[in-house]
Amino acid sequence: MRFQKLYIASLPRSGSTLLTRLLDQLEDVLCLPESFFPAALSRVTAAEWQDSRRIAALFVVSCSDGSPLTVDEAEKCIRDDKEATLDALASAVAVKAGRDLSKIRIVVWKFTRLVGSSAFAAQTGGRFLVLRRNPLNVFESQFRVHFGAKNRHPARFAFFESSYLAAFKGYPADRTRHMEYGDIGSKMDDLIQWMGSSGARSESGGSGVAELSAKNPWHSEINKPFQNRDHEKIANLSASQVSGYESARAMFARLPWLGSLSRKLADHRQMKVLWDLAEGVLNPTPVK
């Protein structure tokens, strides 16, 4: 079965998990847990693709909130064709979640890593949604999650952001939509219409996106009604942090090539991490 595809990309901590949780409640939409897999496929060679079990392990470790499928289950979905593999994985997740497969038309994949590796995703004819949030609020959130430790310096965060902005410019313009975090509540109907969804709600619930994501403390609010509290959170930043970020951002805006180079290096590094994790799943180190 071939599905229409929507790829959601954003900086981490921009509300993409909340958005997918809302979309996953639609009858004809299936959202998979956050996974770098479609982006990773841009970097998988033809020779690497021949090892179906290794590719299955790559899918499992690419699901940053936890995989809905085991390696064995994922391996059964690996096809000769990469896009057919995406569809088979989506079908397997839908069946496992008790969704009516005959009603699903659109599959949503979201990734907040490897965002510059979009060549394969673009080849599938899918649409891209870039979710944007006030960068100062994204910066403020770095102080509230353990994985934001490296981005708590204003200049370092501005550099990090510039790499994402460079990646977003590489998405197919005619199939890319930009949405603001603050509009999640008021413009969902417009988004659903653009996606081509009927907007009807699923009677059997979602695919488990919310359940998997809610296990992580940094997703503690995704099951609550949407409430934009950015104006409160931004007050946590000091004047020097704000001015430092704004100055650095202006500098990086004048050096767009630097953001592009940074993104390429970051994607390369992240891909190596994924392969290492996949190898660890397949060949775990014995406990002494």
XYZ file of C-alpha atoms in Angstrom:
288
model
C 0.000 0.000 0.000
C 1.337 3.432 -0.961
C 0.729 6.305 1.425
C 1.001 10.039 1.001
C 3.841 11.269 3.160
C 4.265 14.313 5.328
C 7.660 15.043 6.846
C 7.705 17.353 9.853
C 10.999 19.019 10.678
C 11.889 21.538 13.349
C 14.466 22.527 15.865
C 14.220 20.312 18.944
C 11.790 21.687 21.540
C 9.578 23.402 18.970
C 6.342 21.496 19.620
C 6.609 18.873 16.878
C 5.715 16.015 19.232
C 2.584 17.821 20.352
C 1.640 18.479 16.734
C 2.044 14.846 15.717
C -0.024 13.765 18.707
C -2.883 15.961 17.448
C -2.563 14.771 13.849
C -2.431 11.141 14.964
C -5.999 11.439 16.187
C -7.273 11.774 12.607
C -8.856 8.749 10.978
C -6.868 8.894 7.735
C -3.539 9.973 9.264
C -0.936 7.772 10.911
C 1.906 9.421 12.819
C 4.989 7.424 13.592
C 7.072 8.181 16.681
C 9.904 10.608 16.072
C 12.290 8.817 13.731
C 15.290 9.914 11.712
C 14.784 6.933 9.407
C 13.534 8.689 6.216
C 16.405 11.172 6.518
C 18.882 8.394 7.235
C 17.851 6.653 4.016
C 19.411 9.534 2.090
C 22.745 8.311 3.484
C 22.316 4.540 3.177
C 24.270 3.107 0.270
C 23.066 0.385 -2.085
C 25.549 -2.034 -0.527
C 24.362 -1.238 3.006
C 20.763 -1.779 1.940
C 21.478 -5.427 1.199
C 21.737 -6.203 4.924
C 18.046 -6.146 5.859
C 18.625 -6.894 9.534
C 21.088 -4.051 9.894
C 18.604 -1.721 8.189
C 15.890 -2.921 10.568
C 18.161 -2.153 13.517
C 18.795 1.285 12.017
C 15.043 1.929 12.036
C 14.711 0.827 15.657
C 17.540 3.042 16.940
C 16.393 5.983 14.818
C 13.154 6.156 16.841
C 14.349 8.550 19.513
C 11.290 8.129 21.759
C 11.359 4.355 21.483
C 10.517 2.074 18.579
C 6.982 0.705 18.099
C 8.504 -2.330 16.360
C 11.150 -4.829 17.369
C 14.106 -5.556 15.100
C 12.434 -8.802 14.001
C 9.183 -6.991 13.185
C 11.005 -4.222 11.342
C 13.088 -6.687 9.335
C 9.921 -8.176 7.860
C 9.163 -4.736 6.426
C 12.438 -4.221 4.563
C 11.857 -4.275 0.804
C 14.112 -3.863 -2.224
C 12.649 -0.387 -2.671
C 13.247 2.191 0.065
C 9.884 3.938 -0.275
C 8.086 0.599 -0.213
C 9.949 -0.062 3.021
C 8.603 3.143 4.553
C 5.087 2.090 3.598
C 5.561 -1.413 4.987
C 6.876 -0.050 8.293
C 3.898 2.304 8.537
C 1.485 -0.549 7.820
C 3.096 -2.702 10.506
C 2.822 0.097 13.077
C -0.815 0.710 12.121
C -1.740 -2.958 12.498
C 0.087 -3.251 15.808
C -1.743 -0.162 17.085
C -5.133 -1.526 16.043
C -5.739 1.115 13.404
C -7.989 0.498 10.395
C -5.377 0.266 7.663
C -7.948 0.714 4.896
C -8.724 4.238 6.110
C -5.164 5.537 6.405
C -4.025 7.700 3.497
C -1.337 9.925 5.008
C 1.696 8.884 7.045
C 3.574 11.465 9.075
C 7.277 11.112 9.826
C 8.995 13.711 11.967
C 12.645 14.287 12.643
C 14.562 16.883 14.597
C 17.959 15.422 13.657
C 19.492 14.746 10.242
C 17.260 17.563 8.995
C 19.650 18.384 6.168
C 19.464 14.878 4.703
C 16.208 15.359 2.824
C 17.072 14.089 -0.670
C 15.347 10.725 -0.330
C 12.287 12.190 1.403
C 11.924 14.705 -1.419
C 12.133 11.897 -3.996
C 9.074 10.224 -2.477
C 6.956 13.200 -3.501
C 6.083 13.870 0.119
C 5.257 17.221 1.618
C 7.354 19.009 4.218
C 6.096 20.943 7.203
C 8.615 23.134 9.002
C 7.384 23.931 12.491
C 8.875 27.147 13.811
C 8.926 28.539 17.315
C 10.237 31.787 18.696
C 13.961 30.935 18.823
C 14.307 32.584 22.219
C 11.787 30.130 23.608
C 13.659 27.245 22.006
C 16.824 28.642 23.574
C 15.136 28.920 26.964
C 14.111 25.278 26.790
C 17.759 24.210 26.484
C 18.097 24.930 30.195
C 15.264 22.511 31.037
C 16.410 19.347 29.230
C 19.584 17.354 29.716
C 20.289 17.114 25.980
C 20.309 20.912 25.708
C 23.433 21.271 27.865
C 25.697 22.114 24.914
C 23.354 24.800 23.617
C 23.036 26.926 26.736
C 25.493 29.536 25.540
C 23.791 32.210 23.387
C 26.353 32.087 20.567
C 26.462 28.298 20.558
C 22.685 28.122 20.296
C 22.609 30.733 17.498
C 25.140 28.635 15.581
C 23.028 25.512 16.194
C 19.934 27.327 14.932
C 21.719 28.558 11.800
C 22.430 24.974 10.741
C 18.728 24.155 10.897
C 17.720 27.249 8.955
C 20.199 26.273 6.257
C 18.658 22.796 6.069
C 15.104 24.104 5.776
C 16.093 26.140 2.705
C 16.917 22.903 0.921
C 13.374 21.508 1.096
C 11.277 21.589 -2.117
C 9.654 25.037 -2.065
C 6.491 23.944 -3.862
C 5.825 21.204 -1.295
C 6.905 22.927 1.900
C 4.707 24.761 4.388
C 5.862 26.727 7.418
C 3.827 26.854 10.605
C 4.344 28.764 13.824
C 4.122 26.997 17.164
C 1.614 29.572 18.411
C -0.716 28.696 15.522
C -1.084 25.016 16.449
C -4.397 25.754 18.116
C -5.875 28.210 15.630
C -4.656 26.956 12.245
C -5.001 23.194 12.561
C -7.948 23.155 10.159
C -5.862 24.926 7.513
C -3.043 22.449 8.013
C -5.363 19.448 7.812
C -6.862 20.764 4.578
C -3.382 21.360 3.084
C -2.413 17.797 4.004
C -5.442 16.457 2.150
C -6.983 14.842 5.221
C -10.747 14.588 5.675
C -10.344 15.811 9.251
C -12.500 12.990 10.644
C -11.303 11.740 14.012
C -10.265 8.143 14.536
C -12.527 6.011 16.701
C -9.754 3.586 17.622
C -7.260 6.185 18.826
C -3.778 6.908 17.519
C -0.732 4.816 16.805
C 0.857 5.155 20.217
C 2.910 8.270 19.515
C 1.669 9.973 22.652
C 2.216 6.927 24.838
C 5.803 6.420 23.704
C 6.698 10.093 23.893
C 5.057 10.675 27.270
C 7.537 8.269 28.854
C 10.158 10.991 28.521
C 10.059 13.786 31.127
C 10.684 16.470 28.490
C 7.329 15.540 26.883
C 5.316 15.890 30.073
C 2.723 18.224 28.539
C 1.926 16.572 25.215
C -1.254 14.915 26.479
C -2.621 18.173 27.836
C -4.722 20.630 25.806
C -2.534 22.992 23.793
C -1.663 26.145 25.694
C 0.937 28.591 24.450
C 2.918 29.714 27.491
C 5.916 31.014 25.589
C 5.397 34.570 26.835
C 5.891 33.294 30.380
C 8.886 31.077 29.670
C 10.808 33.691 27.712
C 10.952 35.793 30.865
C 13.348 33.214 32.288
C 16.120 34.520 30.037
C 18.313 37.387 31.198
C 18.831 40.550 29.158
C 22.450 39.564 28.494
C 21.389 36.132 27.206
C 18.881 37.721 24.837
C 21.300 40.343 23.524
C 24.075 37.761 23.191
C 21.844 35.497 21.142
C 20.566 38.312 18.913
C 24.091 39.539 18.178
C 25.317 36.049 17.338
C 22.278 35.322 15.193
C 22.834 38.487 13.171
C 26.451 37.471 12.580
C 25.560 33.952 11.416
C 22.872 35.377 9.117
C 25.680 37.158 7.243
C 27.568 33.856 6.930
C 24.966 31.400 5.553
C 27.659 29.049 4.236
C 28.754 28.435 7.812
C 25.311 27.115 8.749
C 25.256 24.851 5.682
C 28.689 23.438 6.493
C 27.715 22.903 10.118
C 24.570 21.028 9.077
C 26.496 18.700 6.768
C 28.975 17.880 9.501
C 26.216 17.407 12.090
C 24.268 15.052 9.823
C 27.393 13.055 9.080
C 28.156 12.738 12.787
C 24.563 11.800 13.654
C 24.522 9.103 10.981
C 27.652 7.555 12.425
C 26.009 7.564 15.859
C 22.966 5.755 14.442
C 25.081 3.069 12.786
C 27.001 2.563 16.035
C 23.729 2.224 17.957
C 22.392 -0.227 15.389
C 25.554 -2.301 15.724
C 25.091 -2.280 19.504
C 21.550 -3.629 19.123
C 22.668 -6.431 16.843
C 25.819 -7.275 18.752
C 25.377 -6.157 22.356
C 28.431 -6.073 24.568
C 28.244 -8.950 27.076
C 27.685 -7.860 30.663
C 30.658 -8.869 32.795
